[in-house]
Short mmCIF file of C-alpha atoms in Angstrom, two decimals:
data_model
loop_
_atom_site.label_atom_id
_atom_site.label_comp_id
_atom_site.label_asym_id
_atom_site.label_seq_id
_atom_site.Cartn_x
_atom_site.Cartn_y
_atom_site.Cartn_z
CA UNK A 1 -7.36 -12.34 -10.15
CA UNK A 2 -8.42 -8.75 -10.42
CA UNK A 3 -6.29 -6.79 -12.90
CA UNK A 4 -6.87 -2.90 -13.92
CA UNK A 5 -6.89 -2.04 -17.77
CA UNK A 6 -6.48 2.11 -19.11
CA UNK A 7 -8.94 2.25 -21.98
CA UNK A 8 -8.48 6.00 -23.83
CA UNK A 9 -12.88 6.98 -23.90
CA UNK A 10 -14.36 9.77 -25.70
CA UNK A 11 -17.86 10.84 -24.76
CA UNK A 12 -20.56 10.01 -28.00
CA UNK A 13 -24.13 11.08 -26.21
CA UNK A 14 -25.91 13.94 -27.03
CA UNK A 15 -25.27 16.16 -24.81
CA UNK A 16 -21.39 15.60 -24.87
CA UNK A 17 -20.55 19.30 -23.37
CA UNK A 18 -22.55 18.76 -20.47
CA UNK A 19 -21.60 15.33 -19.84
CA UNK A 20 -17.88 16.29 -19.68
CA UNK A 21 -18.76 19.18 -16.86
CA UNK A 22 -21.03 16.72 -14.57
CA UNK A 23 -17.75 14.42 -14.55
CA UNK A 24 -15.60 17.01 -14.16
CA UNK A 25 -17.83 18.12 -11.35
CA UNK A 26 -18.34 14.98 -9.97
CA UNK A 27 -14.20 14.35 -9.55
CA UNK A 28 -14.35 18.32 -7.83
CA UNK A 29 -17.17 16.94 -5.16
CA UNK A 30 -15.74 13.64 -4.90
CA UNK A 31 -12.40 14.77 -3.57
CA UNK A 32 -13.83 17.29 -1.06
CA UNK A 33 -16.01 14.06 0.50
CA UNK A 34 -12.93 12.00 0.20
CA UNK A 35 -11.32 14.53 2.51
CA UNK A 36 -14.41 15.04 4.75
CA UNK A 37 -14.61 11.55 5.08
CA UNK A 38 -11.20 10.61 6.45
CA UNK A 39 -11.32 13.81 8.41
CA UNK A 40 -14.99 12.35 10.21
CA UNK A 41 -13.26 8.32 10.65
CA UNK A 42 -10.08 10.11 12.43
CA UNK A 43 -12.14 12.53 14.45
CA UNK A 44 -14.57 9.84 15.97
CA UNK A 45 -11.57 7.51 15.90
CA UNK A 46 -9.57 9.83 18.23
CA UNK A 47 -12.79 10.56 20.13
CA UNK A 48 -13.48 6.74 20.77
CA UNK A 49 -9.63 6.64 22.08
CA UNK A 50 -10.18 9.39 24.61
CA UNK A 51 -13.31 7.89 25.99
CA UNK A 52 -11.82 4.60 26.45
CA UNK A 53 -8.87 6.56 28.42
CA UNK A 54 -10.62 8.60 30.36
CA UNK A 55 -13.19 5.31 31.27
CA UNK A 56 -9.98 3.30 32.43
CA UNK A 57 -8.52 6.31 34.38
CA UNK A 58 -12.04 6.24 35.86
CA UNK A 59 -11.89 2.40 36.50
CA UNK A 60 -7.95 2.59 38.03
CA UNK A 61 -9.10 5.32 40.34
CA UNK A 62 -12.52 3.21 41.70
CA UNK A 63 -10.50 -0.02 42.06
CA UNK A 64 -8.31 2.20 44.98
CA UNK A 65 -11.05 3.42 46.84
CA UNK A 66 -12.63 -0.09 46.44
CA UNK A 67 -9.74 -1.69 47.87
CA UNK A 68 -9.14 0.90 50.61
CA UNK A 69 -12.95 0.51 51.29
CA UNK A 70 -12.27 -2.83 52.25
CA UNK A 71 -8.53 -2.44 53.78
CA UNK A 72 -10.83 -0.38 56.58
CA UNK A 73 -13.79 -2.96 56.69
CA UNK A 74 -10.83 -5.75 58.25
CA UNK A 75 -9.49 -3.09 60.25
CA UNK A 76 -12.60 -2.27 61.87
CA UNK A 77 -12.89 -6.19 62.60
CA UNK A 78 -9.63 -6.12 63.90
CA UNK A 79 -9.87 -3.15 66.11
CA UNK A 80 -9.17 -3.70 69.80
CA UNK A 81 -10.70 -0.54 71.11
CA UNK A 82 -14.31 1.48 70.74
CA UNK A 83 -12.63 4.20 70.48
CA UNK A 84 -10.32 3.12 67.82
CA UNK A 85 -13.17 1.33 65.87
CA UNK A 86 -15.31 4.78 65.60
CA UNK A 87 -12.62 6.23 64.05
CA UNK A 88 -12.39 4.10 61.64
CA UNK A 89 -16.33 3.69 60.90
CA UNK A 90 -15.72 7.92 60.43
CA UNK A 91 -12.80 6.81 58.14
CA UNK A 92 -15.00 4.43 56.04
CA UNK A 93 -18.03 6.88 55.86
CA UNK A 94 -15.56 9.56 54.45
CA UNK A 95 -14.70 6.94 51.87
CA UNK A 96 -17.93 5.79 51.20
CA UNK A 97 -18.81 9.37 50.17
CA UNK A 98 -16.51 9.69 48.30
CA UNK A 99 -16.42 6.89 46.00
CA UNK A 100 -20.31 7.58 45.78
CA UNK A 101 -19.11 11.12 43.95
CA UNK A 102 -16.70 9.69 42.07
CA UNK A 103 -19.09 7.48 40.28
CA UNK A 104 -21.56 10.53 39.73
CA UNK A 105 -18.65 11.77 37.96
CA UNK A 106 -19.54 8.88 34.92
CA UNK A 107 -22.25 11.23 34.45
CA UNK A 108 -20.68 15.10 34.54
CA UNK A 109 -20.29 17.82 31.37
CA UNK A 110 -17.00 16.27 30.61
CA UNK A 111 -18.16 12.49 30.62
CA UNK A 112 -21.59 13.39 28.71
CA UNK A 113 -19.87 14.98 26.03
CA UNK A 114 -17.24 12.18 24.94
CA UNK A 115 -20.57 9.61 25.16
CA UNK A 116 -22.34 12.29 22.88
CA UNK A 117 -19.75 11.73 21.03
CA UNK A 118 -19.24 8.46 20.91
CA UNK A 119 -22.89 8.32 20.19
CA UNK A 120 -22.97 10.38 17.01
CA UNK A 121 -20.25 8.60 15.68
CA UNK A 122 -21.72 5.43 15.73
CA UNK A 123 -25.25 6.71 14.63
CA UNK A 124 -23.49 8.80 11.43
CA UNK A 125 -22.16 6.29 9.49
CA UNK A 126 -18.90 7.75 6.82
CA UNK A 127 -21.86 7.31 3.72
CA UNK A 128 -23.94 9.89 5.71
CA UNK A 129 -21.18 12.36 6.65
CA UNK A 130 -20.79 12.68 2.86
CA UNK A 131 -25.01 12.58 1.93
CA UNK A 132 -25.22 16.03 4.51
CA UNK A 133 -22.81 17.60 2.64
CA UNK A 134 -22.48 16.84 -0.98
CA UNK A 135 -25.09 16.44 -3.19
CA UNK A 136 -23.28 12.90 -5.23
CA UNK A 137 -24.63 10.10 -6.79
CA UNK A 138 -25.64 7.32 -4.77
CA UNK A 139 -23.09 4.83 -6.12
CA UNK A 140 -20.49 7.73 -5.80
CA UNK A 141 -21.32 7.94 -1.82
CA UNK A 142 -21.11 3.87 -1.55
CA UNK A 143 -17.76 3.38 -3.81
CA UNK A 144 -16.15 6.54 -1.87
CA UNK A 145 -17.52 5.18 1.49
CA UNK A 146 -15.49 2.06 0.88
CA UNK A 147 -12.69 3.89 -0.15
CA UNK A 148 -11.83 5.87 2.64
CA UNK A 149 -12.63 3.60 5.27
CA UNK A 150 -9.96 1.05 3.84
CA UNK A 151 -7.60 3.99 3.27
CA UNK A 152 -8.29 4.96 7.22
CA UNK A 153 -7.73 1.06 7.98
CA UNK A 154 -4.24 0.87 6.32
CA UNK A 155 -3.07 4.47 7.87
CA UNK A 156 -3.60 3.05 11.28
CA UNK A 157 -1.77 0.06 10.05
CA UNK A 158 1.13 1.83 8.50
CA UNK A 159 1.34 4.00 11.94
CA UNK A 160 -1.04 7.07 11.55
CA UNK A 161 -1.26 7.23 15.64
CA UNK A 162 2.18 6.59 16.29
CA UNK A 163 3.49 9.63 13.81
CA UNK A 164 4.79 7.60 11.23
CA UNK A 165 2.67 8.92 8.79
CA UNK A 166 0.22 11.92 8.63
CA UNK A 167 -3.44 11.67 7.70
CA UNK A 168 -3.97 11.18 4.22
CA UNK A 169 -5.23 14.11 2.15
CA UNK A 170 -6.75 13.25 -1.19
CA UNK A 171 -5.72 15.34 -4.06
CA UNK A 172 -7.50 17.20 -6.58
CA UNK A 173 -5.85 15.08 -9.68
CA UNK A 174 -7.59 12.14 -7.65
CA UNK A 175 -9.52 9.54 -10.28
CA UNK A 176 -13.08 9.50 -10.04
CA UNK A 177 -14.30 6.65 -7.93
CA UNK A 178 -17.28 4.36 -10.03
CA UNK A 179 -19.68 1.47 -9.63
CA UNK A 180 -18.87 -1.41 -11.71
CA UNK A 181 -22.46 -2.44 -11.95
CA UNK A 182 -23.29 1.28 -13.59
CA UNK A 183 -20.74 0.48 -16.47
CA UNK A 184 -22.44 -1.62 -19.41
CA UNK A 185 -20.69 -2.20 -21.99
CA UNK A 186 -21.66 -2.69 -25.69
CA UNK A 187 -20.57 -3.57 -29.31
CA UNK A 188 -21.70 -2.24 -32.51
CA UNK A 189 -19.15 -3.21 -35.98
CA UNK A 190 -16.09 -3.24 -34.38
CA UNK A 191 -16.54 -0.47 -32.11
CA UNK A 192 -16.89 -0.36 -28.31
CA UNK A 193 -19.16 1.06 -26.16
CA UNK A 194 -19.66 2.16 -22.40
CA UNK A 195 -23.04 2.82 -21.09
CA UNK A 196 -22.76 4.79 -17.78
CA UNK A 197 -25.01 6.78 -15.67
CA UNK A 198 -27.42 9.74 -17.00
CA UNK A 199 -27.33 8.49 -20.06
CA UNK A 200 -23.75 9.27 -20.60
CA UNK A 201 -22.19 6.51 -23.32
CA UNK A 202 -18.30 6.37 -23.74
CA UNK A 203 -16.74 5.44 -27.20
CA UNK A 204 -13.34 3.33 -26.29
CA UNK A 205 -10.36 4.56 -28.33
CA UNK A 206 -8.12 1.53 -28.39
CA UNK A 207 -5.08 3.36 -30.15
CA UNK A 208 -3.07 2.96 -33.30
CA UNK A 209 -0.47 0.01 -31.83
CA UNK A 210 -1.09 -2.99 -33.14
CA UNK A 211 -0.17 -4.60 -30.42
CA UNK A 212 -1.45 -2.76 -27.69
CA UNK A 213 -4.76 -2.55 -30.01
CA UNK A 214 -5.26 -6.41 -30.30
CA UNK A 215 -4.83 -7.07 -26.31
CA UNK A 216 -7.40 -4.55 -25.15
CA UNK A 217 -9.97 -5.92 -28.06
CA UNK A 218 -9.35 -9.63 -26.87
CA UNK A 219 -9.77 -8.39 -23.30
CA UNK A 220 -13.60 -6.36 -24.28
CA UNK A 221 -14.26 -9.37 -26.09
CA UNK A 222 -13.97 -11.32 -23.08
CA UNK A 223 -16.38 -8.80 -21.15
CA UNK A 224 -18.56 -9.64 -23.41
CA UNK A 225 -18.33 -13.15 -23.16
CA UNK A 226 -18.69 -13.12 -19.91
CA UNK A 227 -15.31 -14.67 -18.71
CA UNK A 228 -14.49 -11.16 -17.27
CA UNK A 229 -16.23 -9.30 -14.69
CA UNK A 230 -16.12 -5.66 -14.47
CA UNK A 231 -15.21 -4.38 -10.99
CA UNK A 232 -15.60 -0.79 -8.93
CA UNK A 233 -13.17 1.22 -11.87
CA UNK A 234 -12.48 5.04 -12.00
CA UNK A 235 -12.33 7.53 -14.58
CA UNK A 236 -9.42 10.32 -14.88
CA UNK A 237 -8.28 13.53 -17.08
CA UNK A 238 -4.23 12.50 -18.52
CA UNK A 239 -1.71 15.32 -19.00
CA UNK A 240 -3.05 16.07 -22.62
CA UNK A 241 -6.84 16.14 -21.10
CA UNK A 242 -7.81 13.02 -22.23
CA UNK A 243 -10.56 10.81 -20.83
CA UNK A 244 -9.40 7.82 -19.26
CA UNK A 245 -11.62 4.84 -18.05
CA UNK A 246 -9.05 2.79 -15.50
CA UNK A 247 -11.39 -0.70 -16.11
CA UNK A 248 -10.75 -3.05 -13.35
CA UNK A 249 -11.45 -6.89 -14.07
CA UNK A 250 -11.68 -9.94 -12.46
CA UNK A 251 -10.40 -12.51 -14.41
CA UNK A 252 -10.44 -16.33 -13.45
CA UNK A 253 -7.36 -18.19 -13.17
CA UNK A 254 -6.06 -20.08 -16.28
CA UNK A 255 -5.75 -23.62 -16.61
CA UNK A 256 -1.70 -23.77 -16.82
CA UNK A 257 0.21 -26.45 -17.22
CA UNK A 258 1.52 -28.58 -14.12
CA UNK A 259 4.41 -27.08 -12.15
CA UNK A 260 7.17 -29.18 -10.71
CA UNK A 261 7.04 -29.89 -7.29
CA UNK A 262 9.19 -28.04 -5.06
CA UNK A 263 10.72 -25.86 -7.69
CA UNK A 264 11.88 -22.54 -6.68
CA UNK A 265 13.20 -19.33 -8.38
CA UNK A 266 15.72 -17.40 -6.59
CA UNK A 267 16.06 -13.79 -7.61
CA UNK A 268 19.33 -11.78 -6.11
CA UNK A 269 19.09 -8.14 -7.21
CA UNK A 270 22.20 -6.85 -7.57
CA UNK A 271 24.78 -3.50 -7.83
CA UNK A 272 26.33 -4.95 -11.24
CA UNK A 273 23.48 -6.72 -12.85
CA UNK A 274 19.94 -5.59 -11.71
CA UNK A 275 18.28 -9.17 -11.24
CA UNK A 276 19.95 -12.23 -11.28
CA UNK A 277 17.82 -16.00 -11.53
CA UNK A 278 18.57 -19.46 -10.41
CA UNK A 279 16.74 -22.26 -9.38
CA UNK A 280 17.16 -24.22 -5.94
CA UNK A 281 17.11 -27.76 -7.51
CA UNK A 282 18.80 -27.62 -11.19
CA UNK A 283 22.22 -25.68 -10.64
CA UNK A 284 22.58 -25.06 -14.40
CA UNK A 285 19.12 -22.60 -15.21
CA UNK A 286 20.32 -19.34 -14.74
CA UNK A 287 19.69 -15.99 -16.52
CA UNK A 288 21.48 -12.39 -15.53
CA UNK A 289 18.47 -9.42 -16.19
CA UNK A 290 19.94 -6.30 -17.54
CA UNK A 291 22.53 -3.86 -17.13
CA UNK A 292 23.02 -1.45 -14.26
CA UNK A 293 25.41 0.85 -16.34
CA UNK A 294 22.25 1.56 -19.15
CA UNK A 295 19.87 1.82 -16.48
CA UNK A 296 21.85 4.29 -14.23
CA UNK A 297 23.18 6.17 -17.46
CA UNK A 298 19.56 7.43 -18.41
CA UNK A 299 18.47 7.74 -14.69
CA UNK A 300 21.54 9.74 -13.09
CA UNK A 301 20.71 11.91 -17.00
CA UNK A 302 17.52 12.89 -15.36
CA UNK A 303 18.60 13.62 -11.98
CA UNK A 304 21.57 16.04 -13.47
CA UNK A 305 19.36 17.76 -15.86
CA UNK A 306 16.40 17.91 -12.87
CA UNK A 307 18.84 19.06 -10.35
CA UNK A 308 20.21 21.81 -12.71
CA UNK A 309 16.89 23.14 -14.08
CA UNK A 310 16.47 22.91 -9.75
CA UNK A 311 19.05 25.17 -9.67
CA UNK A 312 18.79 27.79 -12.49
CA UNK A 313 15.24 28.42 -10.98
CA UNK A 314 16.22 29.30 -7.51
CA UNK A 315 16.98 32.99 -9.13
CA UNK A 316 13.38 32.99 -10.58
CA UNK A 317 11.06 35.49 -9.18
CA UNK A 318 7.38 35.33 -8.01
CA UNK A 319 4.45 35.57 -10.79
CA UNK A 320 3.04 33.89 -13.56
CA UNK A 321 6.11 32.83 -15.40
CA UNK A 322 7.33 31.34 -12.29
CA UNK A 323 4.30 29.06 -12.40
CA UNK A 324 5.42 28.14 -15.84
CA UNK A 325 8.88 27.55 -15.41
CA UNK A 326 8.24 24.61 -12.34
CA UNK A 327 6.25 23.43 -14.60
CA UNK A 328 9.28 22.11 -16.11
CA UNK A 329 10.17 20.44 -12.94
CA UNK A 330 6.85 18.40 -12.91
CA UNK A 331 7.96 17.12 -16.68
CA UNK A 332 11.08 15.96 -15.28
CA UNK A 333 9.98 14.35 -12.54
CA UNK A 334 6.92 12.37 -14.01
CA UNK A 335 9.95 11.42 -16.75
CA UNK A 336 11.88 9.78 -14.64
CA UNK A 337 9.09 7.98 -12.77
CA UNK A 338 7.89 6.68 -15.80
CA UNK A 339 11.34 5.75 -17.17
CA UNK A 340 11.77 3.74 -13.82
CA UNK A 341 8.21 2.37 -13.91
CA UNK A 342 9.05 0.72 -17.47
CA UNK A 343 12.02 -1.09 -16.49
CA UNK A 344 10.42 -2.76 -13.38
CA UNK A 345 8.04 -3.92 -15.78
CA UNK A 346 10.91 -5.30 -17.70
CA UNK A 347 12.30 -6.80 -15.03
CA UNK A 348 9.54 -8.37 -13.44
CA UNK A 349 8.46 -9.64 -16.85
CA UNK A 350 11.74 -11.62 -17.05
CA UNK A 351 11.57 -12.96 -13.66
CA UNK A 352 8.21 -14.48 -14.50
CA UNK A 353 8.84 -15.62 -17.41
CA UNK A 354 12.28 -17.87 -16.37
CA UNK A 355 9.99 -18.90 -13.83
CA UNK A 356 7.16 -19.95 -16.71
CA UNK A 357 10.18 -21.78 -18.65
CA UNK A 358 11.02 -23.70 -15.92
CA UNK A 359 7.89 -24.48 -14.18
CA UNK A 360 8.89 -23.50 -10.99
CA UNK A 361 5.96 -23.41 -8.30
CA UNK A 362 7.29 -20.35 -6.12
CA UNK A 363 9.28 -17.27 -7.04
CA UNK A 364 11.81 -16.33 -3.34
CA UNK A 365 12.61 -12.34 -3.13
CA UNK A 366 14.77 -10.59 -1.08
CA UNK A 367 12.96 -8.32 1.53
CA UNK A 368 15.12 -6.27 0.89
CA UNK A 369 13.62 -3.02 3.45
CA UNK A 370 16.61 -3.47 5.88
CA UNK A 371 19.45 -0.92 6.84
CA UNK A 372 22.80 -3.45 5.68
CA UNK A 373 20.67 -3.23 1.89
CA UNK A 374 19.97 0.26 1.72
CA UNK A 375 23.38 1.18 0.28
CA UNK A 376 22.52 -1.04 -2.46
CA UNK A 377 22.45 0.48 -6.29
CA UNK A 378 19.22 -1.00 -6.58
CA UNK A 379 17.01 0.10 -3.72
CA UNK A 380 18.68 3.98 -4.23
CA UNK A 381 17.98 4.44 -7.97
CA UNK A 382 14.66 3.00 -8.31
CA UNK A 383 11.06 1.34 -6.72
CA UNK A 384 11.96 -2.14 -5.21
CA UNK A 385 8.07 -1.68 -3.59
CA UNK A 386 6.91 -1.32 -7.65
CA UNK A 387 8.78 -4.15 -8.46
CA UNK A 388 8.02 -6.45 -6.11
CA UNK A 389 4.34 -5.59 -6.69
CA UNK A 390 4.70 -6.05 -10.37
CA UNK A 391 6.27 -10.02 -9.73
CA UNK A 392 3.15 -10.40 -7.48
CA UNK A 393 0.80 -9.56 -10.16
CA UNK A 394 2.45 -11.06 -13.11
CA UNK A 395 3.48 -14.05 -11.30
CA UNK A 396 -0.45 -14.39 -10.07
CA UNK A 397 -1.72 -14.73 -13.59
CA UNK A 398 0.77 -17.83 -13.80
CA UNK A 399 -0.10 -19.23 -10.84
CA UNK A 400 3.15 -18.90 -9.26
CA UNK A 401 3.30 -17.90 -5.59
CA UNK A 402 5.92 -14.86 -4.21
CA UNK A 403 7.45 -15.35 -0.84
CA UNK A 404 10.38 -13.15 0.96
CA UNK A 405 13.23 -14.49 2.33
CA UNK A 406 15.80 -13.35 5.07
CA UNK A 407 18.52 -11.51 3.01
CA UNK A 408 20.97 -11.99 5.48
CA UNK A 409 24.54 -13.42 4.75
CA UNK A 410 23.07 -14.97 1.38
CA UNK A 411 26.19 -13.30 -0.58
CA UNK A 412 28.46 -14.67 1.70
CA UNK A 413 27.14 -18.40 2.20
CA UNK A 414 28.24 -21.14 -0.15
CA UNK A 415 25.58 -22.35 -2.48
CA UNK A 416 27.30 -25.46 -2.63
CA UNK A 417 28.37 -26.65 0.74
CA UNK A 418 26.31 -23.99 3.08
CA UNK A 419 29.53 -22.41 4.53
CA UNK A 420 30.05 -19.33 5.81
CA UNK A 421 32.96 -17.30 6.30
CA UNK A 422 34.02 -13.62 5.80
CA UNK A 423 35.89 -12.70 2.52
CA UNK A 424 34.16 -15.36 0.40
CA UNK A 425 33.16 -12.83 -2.33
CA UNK A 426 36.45 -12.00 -3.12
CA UNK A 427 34.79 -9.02 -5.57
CA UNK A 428 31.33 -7.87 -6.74
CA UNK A 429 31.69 -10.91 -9.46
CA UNK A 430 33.31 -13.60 -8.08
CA UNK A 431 32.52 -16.06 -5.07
CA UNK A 432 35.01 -18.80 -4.08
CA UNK A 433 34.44 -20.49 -1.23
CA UNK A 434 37.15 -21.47 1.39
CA UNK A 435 35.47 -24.74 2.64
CA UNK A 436 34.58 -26.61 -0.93
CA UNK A 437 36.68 -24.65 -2.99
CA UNK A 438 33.39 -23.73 -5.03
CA UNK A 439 33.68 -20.96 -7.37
CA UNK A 440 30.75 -19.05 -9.12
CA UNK A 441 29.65 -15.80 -10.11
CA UNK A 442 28.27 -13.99 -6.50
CA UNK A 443 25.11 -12.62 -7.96
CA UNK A 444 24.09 -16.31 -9.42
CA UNK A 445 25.89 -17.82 -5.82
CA UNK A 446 23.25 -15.42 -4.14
CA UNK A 447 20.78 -16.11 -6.32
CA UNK A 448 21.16 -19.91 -5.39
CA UNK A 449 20.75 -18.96 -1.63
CA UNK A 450 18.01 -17.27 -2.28
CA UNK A 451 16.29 -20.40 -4.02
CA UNK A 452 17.21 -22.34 -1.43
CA UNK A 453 16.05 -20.41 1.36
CA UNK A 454 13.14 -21.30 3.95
CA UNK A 455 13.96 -18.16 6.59
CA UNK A 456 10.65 -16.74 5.44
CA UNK A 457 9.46 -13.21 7.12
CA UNK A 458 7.51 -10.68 6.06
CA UNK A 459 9.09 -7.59 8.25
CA UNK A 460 12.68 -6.63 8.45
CA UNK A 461 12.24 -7.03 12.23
CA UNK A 462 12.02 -11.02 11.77
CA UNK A 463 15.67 -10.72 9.82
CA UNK A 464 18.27 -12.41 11.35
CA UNK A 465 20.42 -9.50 10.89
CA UNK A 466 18.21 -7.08 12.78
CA UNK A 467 17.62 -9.46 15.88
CA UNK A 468 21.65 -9.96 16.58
CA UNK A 469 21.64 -6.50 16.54
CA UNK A 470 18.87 -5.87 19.23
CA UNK A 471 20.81 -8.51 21.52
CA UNK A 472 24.36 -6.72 21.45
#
């Protein structure tokens, strides 16, 4: 499992001053190639598409004068007349002619240039785009190399040709990509240290919480031991200009203790109660997560004191102080992403750890990305994308595998008895159901469904809900 770790580092070599401007430097060069490089994939990308275009409009075009060729070869044969069939030999000669041009037109300015092209693009690999133009560090060039090209990958993915998204531009607060082989690290007393590149060696602060303190020691320790492998990591500046080494690890699986077969958590996240737990095969388990009302109190806080601040600086005019004052803005806005950050953490904590208690095997979410759940509370006011990501991860260490579910009608389908029927959830608490007579609480009744589920899909096109709608 591969895991990421923020270790506070100070610099300790001798030449501490002019360690700190080579990295600060190095993050300056590194996002300039970062740019270069996704500019020179999409260029050559685009390039490649036009040649492949302009070859099958070239193709089309020689398959009709073929065929025509040939339409006058059986007419000839058919011809009852001399006079008719010299015509006709005229006719094919014409042809002849010109599809002989046409294919000399393979080889014009026009056609040279887009194989020149094509050529160069395939000859100048992304690593040697960068090497002409910035003078980096070897490892630099191969981690960024890799970088961009899987960036590039997941654009076209996520619909960079289509207009869905634009091309990525890399900004200037953008970590600094390094080698995990160039990062050696070291213990001397109780103190530990990172050996890096030119010499440079990194102290790790590891705070004042005791906590915190004792979970990044145990994890170095482990480095040590050899039980963790450090991966490609990155180094960044924080807010207060602090170093920060972002260590990425790959950790082996656990030995954990045997899961019960079949087992599934259900999470329903909900307007009243954020996440809501039950288990497909044990109708008793259940456990309500938090409290919308505290969570929406201290968010919609933010957003009223963001929007006003908003507000009060529309009157604000050009200049330095201006500069200062949306400053304020950016401290708002990193709040609130950080408030929301920490309770997905909570959350998703939760969720795994019912799922721990109860040895479940599988943890079911809601994919929840479709139009009938976007008026939801809970998709408005915060990440579902973080929190679904945070399950993943947390729920990986356990061994516990995440799988979305269809979220359609789940709220208003029996638990119980599987019926459906309109006006089941008589309110946002309560579920009754006209068939069985089964009453529950709707967010654990959901929950339940959710559990219970096998309508697995991993796009909202593959809902239910969104493919009744394409047929009316």
């Amino acid at each position: 499992m591969i895991t990421a770790r923020k270790i506070q580092v100070t610099i300790v070599s001798n030449n501490r001053d002019e360690d700190y401007r080579f990295i600060r430097n190095e993050m300056r060069e590194q996002n300039k190639a970062l740019n270069v490089g996704m500019n020179h994939l999409y260029f050559n990308y685009i390039a490649r598409q036009k040649l492949r275009l302009a070859d099958l409009a070239y193709q089309e075009k020689e398959s009709k004068l073929v065929s025509q060729i040939d339409k006058i070869y059986d007419d000839i044969k058919k011809a009852k007349t001399d006079e008719k069939r010299e015509q006709l030999k005229e006719k094919l000669e014409k042809q002849k002619k010109k599809l002989e041009k046409m294919r000399k037109q393979k080889n014009n300015d026009l056609f040279q240039q887009y194989q020149q092209i094509i050529g160069t693009s395939e000859q100048t690999s992304v690593r040697d785009a960068i090497s002409e133009q910035f003078n980096l560090m070897s490892d630099t060039k191969d981690r960024l190399s890799q970088k961009v090209t899987q960036d590039f990958k997941n654009d076209i993915k996520a619909g960079l040709l289509t207009g869905e998204r634009v091309l990525r531009t890399y900004k200037k607060d953008n970590p600094l990509y390094i080698r995990g082989r160039s990062l050696n690290l070291c213990k001397e007393e109780d103190t530990f240290y990172f050996k890096w590149i030119k010499g440079i060696v990194f102290q790790c602060v590891l705070g004042i919480k005791g906590q915190n303190k004792t979970e990044l020691y145990k994890t170095l320790e482990r480095v040590l031991d050899g039980n963790y492998k450090i991966c490609d990591s990155a180094l960044q500046f924080n807010k207060n200009n602090k170093l920060i080494l972002i260590l990425t690890l790959d950790i082996p699986d656990a030995v954990r203790e045997s899961k019960i077969e079949g087992r599934v958590v259900g999470v329903d996240l909900g307007l009243k109660i954020p996440a809501y737990c039950s288990l497909n095969d044990d109708k008793y388990p259940r456990l309500a997560i938090g409290d919308i009302k505290d969570f929406l109190k201290v968010r919609t806080s933010l957003q009223r004191q963001y929007r006003s601040l908003q507000r009060a600086l529309k009157s604000s005019k050009g200049g330095k102080g201006r500069y200062k004052k949306l400053k304020a803005l950016d401290r708002f806005r990193e709040k609130e992403k950080n408030y929301v950050t920490t309770y997905n953490h909570f959350l998703s904590r939760e969720i795994v750890k019912f799922a721990r208690k109860y040895r479940a095997e599988q943890i079911n979410l809601e994919l929840l990305s479709m139009a009938e759940s976007t008026n939801k509370s809970v998709l408005r006011n915060w990440s579902y994308y973080q929190l679904q990501q945070f399950i993943e991860y947390k729920a990986a260490r356990e061994g516990i595998k995440v799988k979305y579910v269809d979220p359609y009608r789940t709220s208003k389908t029996c638990s119980e008895c599987g019926h459906f029927e309109e006006g089941q959830r008589t309110d946002q608490a309560h579920f009754t159901c006209k068939q069985c007579g089964f009453e529950a609480n709707a967010d654990y009744n959901a929950a339940r469904n959710v559990a219970k589920s096998t309508k697995f899909i991993t796009t909202k096109e593959q809902s239910e809900y969104y493919q009744k709608d394409s047929v009316s």
